[in-house]
PDB file of C-alpha atoms and ligand atoms in Angstrom:
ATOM      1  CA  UNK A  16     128.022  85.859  88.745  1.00 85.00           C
ATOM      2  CA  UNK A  17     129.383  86.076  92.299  1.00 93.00           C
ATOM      3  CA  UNK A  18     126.809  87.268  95.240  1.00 96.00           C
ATOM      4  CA  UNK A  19     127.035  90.497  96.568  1.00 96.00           C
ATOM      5  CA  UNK A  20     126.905  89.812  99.987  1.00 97.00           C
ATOM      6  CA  UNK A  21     125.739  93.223 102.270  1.00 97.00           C
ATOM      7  CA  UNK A  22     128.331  93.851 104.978  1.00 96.00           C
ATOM      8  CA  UNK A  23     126.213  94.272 108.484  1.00 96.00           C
ATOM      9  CA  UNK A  24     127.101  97.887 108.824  1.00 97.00           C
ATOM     10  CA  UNK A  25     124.486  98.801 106.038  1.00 97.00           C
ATOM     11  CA  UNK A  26     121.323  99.214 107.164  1.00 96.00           C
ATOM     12  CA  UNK A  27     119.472 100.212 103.470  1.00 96.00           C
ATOM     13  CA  UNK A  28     119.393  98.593 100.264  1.00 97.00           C
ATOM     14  CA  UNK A  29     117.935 101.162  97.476  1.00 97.00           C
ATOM     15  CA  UNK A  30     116.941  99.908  94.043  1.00 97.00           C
ATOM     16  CA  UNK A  31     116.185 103.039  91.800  1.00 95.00           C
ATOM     17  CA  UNK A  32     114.553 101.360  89.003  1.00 96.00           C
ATOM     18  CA  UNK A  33     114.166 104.811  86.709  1.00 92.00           C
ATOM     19  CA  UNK A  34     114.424 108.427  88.112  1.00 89.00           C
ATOM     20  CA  UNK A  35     111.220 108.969  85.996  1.00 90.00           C
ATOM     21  CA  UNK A  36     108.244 110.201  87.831  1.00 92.00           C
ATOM     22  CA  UNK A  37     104.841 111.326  87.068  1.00 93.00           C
ATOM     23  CA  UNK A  38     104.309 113.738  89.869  1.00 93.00           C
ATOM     24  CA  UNK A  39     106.640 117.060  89.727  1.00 90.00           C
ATOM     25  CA  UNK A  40     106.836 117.798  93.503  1.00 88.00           C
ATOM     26  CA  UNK A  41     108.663 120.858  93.964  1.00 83.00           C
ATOM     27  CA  UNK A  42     111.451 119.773  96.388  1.00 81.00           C
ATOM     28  CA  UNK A  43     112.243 116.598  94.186  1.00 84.00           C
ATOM     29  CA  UNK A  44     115.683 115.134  95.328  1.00 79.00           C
ATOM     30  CA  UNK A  45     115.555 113.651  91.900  1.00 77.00           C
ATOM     31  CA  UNK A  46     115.590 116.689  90.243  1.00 69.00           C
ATOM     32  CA  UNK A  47     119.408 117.761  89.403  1.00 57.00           C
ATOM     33  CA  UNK A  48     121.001 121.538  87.965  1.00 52.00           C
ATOM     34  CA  UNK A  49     119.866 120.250  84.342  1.00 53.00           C
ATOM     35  CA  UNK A  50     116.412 118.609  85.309  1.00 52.00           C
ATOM     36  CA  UNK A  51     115.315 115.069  85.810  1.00 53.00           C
ATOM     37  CA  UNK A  52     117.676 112.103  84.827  1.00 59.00           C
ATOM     38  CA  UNK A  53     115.452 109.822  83.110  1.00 57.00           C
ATOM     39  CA  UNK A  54     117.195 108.384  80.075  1.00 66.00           C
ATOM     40  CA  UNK A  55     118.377 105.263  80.668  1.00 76.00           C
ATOM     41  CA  UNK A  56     117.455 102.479  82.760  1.00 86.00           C
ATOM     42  CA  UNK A  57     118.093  98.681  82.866  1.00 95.00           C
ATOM     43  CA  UNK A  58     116.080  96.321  81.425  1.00 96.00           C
ATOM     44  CA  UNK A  59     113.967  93.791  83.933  1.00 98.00           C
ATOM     45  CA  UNK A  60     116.101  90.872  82.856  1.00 98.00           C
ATOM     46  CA  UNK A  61     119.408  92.593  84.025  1.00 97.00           C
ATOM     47  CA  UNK A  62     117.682  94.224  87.787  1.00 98.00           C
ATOM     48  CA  UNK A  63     116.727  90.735  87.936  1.00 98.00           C
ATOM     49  CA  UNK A  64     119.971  89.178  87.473  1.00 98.00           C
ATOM     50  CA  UNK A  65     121.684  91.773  89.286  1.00 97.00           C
ATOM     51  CA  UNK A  66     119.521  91.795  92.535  1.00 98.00           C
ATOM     52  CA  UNK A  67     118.961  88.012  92.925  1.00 98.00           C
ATOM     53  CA  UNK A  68     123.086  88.089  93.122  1.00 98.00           C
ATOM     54  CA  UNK A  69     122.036  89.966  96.619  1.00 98.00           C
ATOM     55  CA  UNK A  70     122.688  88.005  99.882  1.00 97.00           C
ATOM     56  CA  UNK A  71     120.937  90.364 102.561  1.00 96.00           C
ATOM     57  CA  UNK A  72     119.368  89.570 105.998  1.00 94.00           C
ATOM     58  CA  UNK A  73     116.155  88.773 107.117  1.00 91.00           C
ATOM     59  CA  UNK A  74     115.564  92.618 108.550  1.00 93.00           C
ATOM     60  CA  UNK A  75     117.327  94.307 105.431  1.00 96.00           C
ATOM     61  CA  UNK A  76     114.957  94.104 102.254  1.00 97.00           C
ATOM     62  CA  UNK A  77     116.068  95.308  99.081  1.00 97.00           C
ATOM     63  CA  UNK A  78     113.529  98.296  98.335  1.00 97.00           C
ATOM     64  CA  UNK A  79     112.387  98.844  94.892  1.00 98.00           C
ATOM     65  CA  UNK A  80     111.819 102.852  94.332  1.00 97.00           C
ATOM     66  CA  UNK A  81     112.775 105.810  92.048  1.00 91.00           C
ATOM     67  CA  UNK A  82     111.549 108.034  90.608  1.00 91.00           C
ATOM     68  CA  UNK A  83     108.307 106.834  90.563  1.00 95.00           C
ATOM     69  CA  UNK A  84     109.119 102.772  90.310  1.00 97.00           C
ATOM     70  CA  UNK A  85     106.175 101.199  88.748  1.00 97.00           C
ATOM     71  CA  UNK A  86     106.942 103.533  85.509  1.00 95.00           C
ATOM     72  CA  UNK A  87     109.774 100.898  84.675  1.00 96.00           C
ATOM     73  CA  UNK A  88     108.216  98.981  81.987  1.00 95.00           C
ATOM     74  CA  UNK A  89     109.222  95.530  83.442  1.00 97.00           C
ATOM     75  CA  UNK A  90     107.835  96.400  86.955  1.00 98.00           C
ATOM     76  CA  UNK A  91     105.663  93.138  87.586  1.00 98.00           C
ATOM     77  CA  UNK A  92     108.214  91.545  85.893  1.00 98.00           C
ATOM     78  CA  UNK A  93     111.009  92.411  88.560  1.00 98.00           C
ATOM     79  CA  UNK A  94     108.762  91.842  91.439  1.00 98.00           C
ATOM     80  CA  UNK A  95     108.114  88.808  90.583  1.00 98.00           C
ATOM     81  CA  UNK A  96     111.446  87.272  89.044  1.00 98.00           C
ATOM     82  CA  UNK A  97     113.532  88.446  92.202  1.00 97.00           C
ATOM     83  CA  UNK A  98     114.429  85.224  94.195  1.00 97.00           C
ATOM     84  CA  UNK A  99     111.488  84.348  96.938  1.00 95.00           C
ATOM     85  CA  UNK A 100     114.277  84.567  99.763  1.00 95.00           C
ATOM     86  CA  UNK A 101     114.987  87.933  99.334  1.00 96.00           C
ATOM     87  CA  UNK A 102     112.790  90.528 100.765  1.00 96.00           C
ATOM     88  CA  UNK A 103     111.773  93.493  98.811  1.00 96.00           C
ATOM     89  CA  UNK A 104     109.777  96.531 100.025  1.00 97.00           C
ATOM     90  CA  UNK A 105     108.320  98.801  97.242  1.00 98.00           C
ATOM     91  CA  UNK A 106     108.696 102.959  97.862  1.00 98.00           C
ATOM     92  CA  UNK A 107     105.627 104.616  95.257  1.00 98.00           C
ATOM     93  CA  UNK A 108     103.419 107.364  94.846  1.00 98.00           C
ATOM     94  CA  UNK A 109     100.892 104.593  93.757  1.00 98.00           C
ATOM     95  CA  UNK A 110      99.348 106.730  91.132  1.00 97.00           C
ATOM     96  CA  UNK A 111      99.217 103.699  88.657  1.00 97.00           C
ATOM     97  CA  UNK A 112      96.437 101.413  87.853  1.00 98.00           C
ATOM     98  CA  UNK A 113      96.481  99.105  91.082  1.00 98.00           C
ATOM     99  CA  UNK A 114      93.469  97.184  89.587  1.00 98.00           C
ATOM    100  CA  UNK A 115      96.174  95.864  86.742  1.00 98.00           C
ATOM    101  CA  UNK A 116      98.857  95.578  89.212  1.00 98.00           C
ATOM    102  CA  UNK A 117      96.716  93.599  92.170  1.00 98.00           C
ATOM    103  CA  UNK A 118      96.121  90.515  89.053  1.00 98.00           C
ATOM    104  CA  UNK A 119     100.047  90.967  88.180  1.00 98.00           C
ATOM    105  CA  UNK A 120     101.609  90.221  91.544  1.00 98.00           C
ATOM    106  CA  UNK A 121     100.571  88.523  94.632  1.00 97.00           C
ATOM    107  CA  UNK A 122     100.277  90.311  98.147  1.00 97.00           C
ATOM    108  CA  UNK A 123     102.562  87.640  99.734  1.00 96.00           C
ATOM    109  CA  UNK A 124     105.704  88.970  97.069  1.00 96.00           C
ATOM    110  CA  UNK A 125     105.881  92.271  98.291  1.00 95.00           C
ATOM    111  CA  UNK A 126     105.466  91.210 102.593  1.00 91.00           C
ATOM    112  CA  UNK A 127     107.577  90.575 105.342  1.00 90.00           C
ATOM    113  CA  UNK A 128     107.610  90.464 108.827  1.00 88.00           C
ATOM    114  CA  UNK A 129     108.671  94.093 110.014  1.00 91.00           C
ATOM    115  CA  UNK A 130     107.183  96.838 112.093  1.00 92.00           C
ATOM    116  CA  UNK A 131     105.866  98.670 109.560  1.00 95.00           C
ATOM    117  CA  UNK A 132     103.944  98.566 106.298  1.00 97.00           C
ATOM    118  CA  UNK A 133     106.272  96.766 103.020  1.00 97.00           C
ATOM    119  CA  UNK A 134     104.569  98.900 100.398  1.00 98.00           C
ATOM    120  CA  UNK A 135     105.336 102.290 101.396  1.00 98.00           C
ATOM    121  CA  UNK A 136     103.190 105.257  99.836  1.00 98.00           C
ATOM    122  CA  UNK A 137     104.235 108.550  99.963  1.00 97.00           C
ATOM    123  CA  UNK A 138     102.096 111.651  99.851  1.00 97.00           C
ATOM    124  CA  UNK A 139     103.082 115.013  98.714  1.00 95.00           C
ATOM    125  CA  UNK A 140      99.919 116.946  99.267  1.00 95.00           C
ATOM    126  CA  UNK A 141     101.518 119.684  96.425  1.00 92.00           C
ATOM    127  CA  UNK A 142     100.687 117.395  94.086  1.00 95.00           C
ATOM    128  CA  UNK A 143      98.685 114.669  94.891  1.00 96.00           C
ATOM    129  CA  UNK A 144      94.804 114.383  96.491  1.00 97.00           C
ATOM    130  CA  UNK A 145      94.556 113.010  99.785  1.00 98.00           C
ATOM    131  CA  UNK A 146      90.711 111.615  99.324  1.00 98.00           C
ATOM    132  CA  UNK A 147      91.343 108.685  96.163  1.00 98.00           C
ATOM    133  CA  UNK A 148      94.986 107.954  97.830  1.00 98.00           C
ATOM    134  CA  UNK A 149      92.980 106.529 100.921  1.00 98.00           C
ATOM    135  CA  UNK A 150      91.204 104.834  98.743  1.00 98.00           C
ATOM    136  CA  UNK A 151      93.656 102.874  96.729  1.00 98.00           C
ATOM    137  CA  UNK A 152      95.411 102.514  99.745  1.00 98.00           C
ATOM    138  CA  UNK A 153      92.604 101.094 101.498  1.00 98.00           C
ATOM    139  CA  UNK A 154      91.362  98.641  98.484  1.00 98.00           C
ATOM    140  CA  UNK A 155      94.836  97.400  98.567  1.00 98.00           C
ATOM    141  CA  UNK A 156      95.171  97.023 101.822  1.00 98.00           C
ATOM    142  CA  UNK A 157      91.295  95.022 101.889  1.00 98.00           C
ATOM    143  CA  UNK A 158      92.954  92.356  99.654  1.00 98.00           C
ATOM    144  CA  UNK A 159      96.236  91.841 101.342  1.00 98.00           C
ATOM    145  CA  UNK A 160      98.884  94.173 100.568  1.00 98.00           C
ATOM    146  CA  UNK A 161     100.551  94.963 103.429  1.00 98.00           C
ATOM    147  CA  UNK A 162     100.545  98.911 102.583  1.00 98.00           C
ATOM    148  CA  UNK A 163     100.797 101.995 104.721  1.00 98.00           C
ATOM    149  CA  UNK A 164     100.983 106.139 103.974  1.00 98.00           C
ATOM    150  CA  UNK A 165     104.316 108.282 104.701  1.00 98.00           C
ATOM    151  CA  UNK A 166     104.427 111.712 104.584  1.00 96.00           C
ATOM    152  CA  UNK A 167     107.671 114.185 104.779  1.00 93.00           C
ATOM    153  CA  UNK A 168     107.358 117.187 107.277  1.00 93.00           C
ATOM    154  CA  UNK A 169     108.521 119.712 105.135  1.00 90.00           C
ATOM    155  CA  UNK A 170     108.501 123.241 106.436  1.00 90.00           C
ATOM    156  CA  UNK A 171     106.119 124.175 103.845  1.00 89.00           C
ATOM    157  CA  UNK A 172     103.047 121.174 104.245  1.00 92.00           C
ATOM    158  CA  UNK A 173     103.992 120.415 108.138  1.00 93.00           C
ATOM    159  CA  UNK A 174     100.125 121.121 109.157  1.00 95.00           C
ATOM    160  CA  UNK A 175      98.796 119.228 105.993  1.00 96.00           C
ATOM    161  CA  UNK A 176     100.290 116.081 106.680  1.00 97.00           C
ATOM    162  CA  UNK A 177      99.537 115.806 109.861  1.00 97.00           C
ATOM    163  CA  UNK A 178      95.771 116.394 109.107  1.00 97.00           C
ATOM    164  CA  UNK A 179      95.724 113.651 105.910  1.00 98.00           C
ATOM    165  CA  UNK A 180      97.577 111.405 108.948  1.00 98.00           C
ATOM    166  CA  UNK A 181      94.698 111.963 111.403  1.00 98.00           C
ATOM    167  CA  UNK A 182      92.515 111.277 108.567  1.00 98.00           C
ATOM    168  CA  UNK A 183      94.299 108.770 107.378  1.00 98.00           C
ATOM    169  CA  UNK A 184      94.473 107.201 110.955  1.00 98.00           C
ATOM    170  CA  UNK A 185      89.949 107.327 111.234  1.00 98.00           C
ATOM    171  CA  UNK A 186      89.976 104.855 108.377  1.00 98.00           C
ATOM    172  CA  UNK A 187      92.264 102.271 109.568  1.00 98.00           C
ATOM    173  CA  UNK A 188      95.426 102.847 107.556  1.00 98.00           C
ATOM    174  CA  UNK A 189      98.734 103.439 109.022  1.00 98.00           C
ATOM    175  CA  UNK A 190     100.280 106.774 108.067  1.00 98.00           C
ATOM    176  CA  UNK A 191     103.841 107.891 109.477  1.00 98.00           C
ATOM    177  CA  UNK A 192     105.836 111.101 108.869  1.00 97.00           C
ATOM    178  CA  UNK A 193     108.941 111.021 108.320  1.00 93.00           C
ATOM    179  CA  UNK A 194     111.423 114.702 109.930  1.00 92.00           C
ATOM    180  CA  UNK A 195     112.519 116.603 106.804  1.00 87.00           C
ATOM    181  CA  UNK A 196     116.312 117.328 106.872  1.00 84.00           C
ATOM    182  CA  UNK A 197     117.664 119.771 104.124  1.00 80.00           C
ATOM    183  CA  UNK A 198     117.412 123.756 103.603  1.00 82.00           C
ATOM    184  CA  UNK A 199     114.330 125.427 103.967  1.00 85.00           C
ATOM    185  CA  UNK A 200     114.143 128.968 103.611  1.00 87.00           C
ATOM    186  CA  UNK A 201     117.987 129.517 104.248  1.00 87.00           C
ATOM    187  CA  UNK A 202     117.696 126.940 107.816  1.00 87.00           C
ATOM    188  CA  UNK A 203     118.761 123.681 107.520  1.00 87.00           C
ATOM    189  CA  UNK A 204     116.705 121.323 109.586  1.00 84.00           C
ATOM    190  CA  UNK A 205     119.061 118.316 110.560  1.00 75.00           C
ATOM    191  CA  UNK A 206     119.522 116.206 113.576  1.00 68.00           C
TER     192      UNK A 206
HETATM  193  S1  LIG B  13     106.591 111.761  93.924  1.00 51.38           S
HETATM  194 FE1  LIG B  13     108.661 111.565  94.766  1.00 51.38          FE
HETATM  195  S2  LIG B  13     109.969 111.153  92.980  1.00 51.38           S
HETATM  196 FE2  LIG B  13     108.026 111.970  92.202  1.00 51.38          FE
HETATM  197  S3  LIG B  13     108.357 114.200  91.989  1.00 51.38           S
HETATM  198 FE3  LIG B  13     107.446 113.846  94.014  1.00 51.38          FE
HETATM  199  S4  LIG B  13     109.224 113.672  95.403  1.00 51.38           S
HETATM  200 FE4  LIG B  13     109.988 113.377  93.296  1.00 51.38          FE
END
């Protein structure tokens, strides 16, 4: 199959392996007019085939995300089948079992150099705890992940996040925010 080479004007390569989640956060972008769009989804063999036929740069990594992305089936699979040249940066929730996943695929797969963290975890205080997230994050990040917190400032959890980032901060993990742009409330927040 012929590459599929990114032109330089892109600056984000998004791999939604299923639009499944297990959280049900309440201003889901994944959620459409008749609910969530989980049916179908590619098999590991074909996102493997398909995104090793990627030709990106060094400072563009392919990131793997959803939905919630380790609910595909084949996740360890993908991670690590992709070709080794490619970079690949993994948006998650991380509520799966990273004890399984840490013996399924090496920290060195999912890092790269960049200014920020290649696993990217992000907390929705509406429906996930702040207290075992550090945790996982931190266990993760004690054997080599190179991992890091993000969390949206929605209207609605503004002052939350920035208190689980200050906490988040005191026990050596980094934790961004990201500006919410949408309709809150009848006021769109954009730039
Ligand atoms: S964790 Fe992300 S994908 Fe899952 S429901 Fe919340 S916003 Fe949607």
């Amino acid at each position: 199959m012929r590459p599929i080479v990114i032109p330089e004007s892109h600056n984000y390569i998004a791999a939604f392996l299923t639009l499944a989640c297990n959280l049900r956060c309440s201003y889901c972008i994944n959620k459409f007019e008749t609910g969530h769009l989980e049916k179908d989804r590619l098999t590991g063999k074909q996102w493997v085939e398909g995104l090793n036929r990627i030709q990106s740069r060094d400072d563009l990594p392919v990131t793997l995300q959803g939905g919630e992305p380790s609910l595909h089936p084949d996740f360890p699979f993908i991670l690590n089948n992709v070709r080794r040249d490619l970079n690949i940066d993994v948006l998650t929730n991380l509520q799966f079992d990273i004890e399984k996943f840490m013996k399924q695929v090496d920290p060195d797969r999912i890092k790269r150099k960049a200014p920020y963290a290649s696993i990217r975890v992000s907390y929705h205080p509406q429906t996930m705890k702040l207290e075992p997230l550090v945790k996982k994050v931190l266990r993760m990040q004690e054997a080599g992940y190179s991992i890091g917190i993000w969390g949206v400032l929605h209207p609605s959890q503004e002052r939350e996040i920035l208190a689980a980032q200050q906490f988040a901060k005191g026990k050596g993990i980094d934790f961004r925010t990201k500006e919410f742009l949408g309709v809150h409330e009848g006021r769109m927040h954009a730039r």
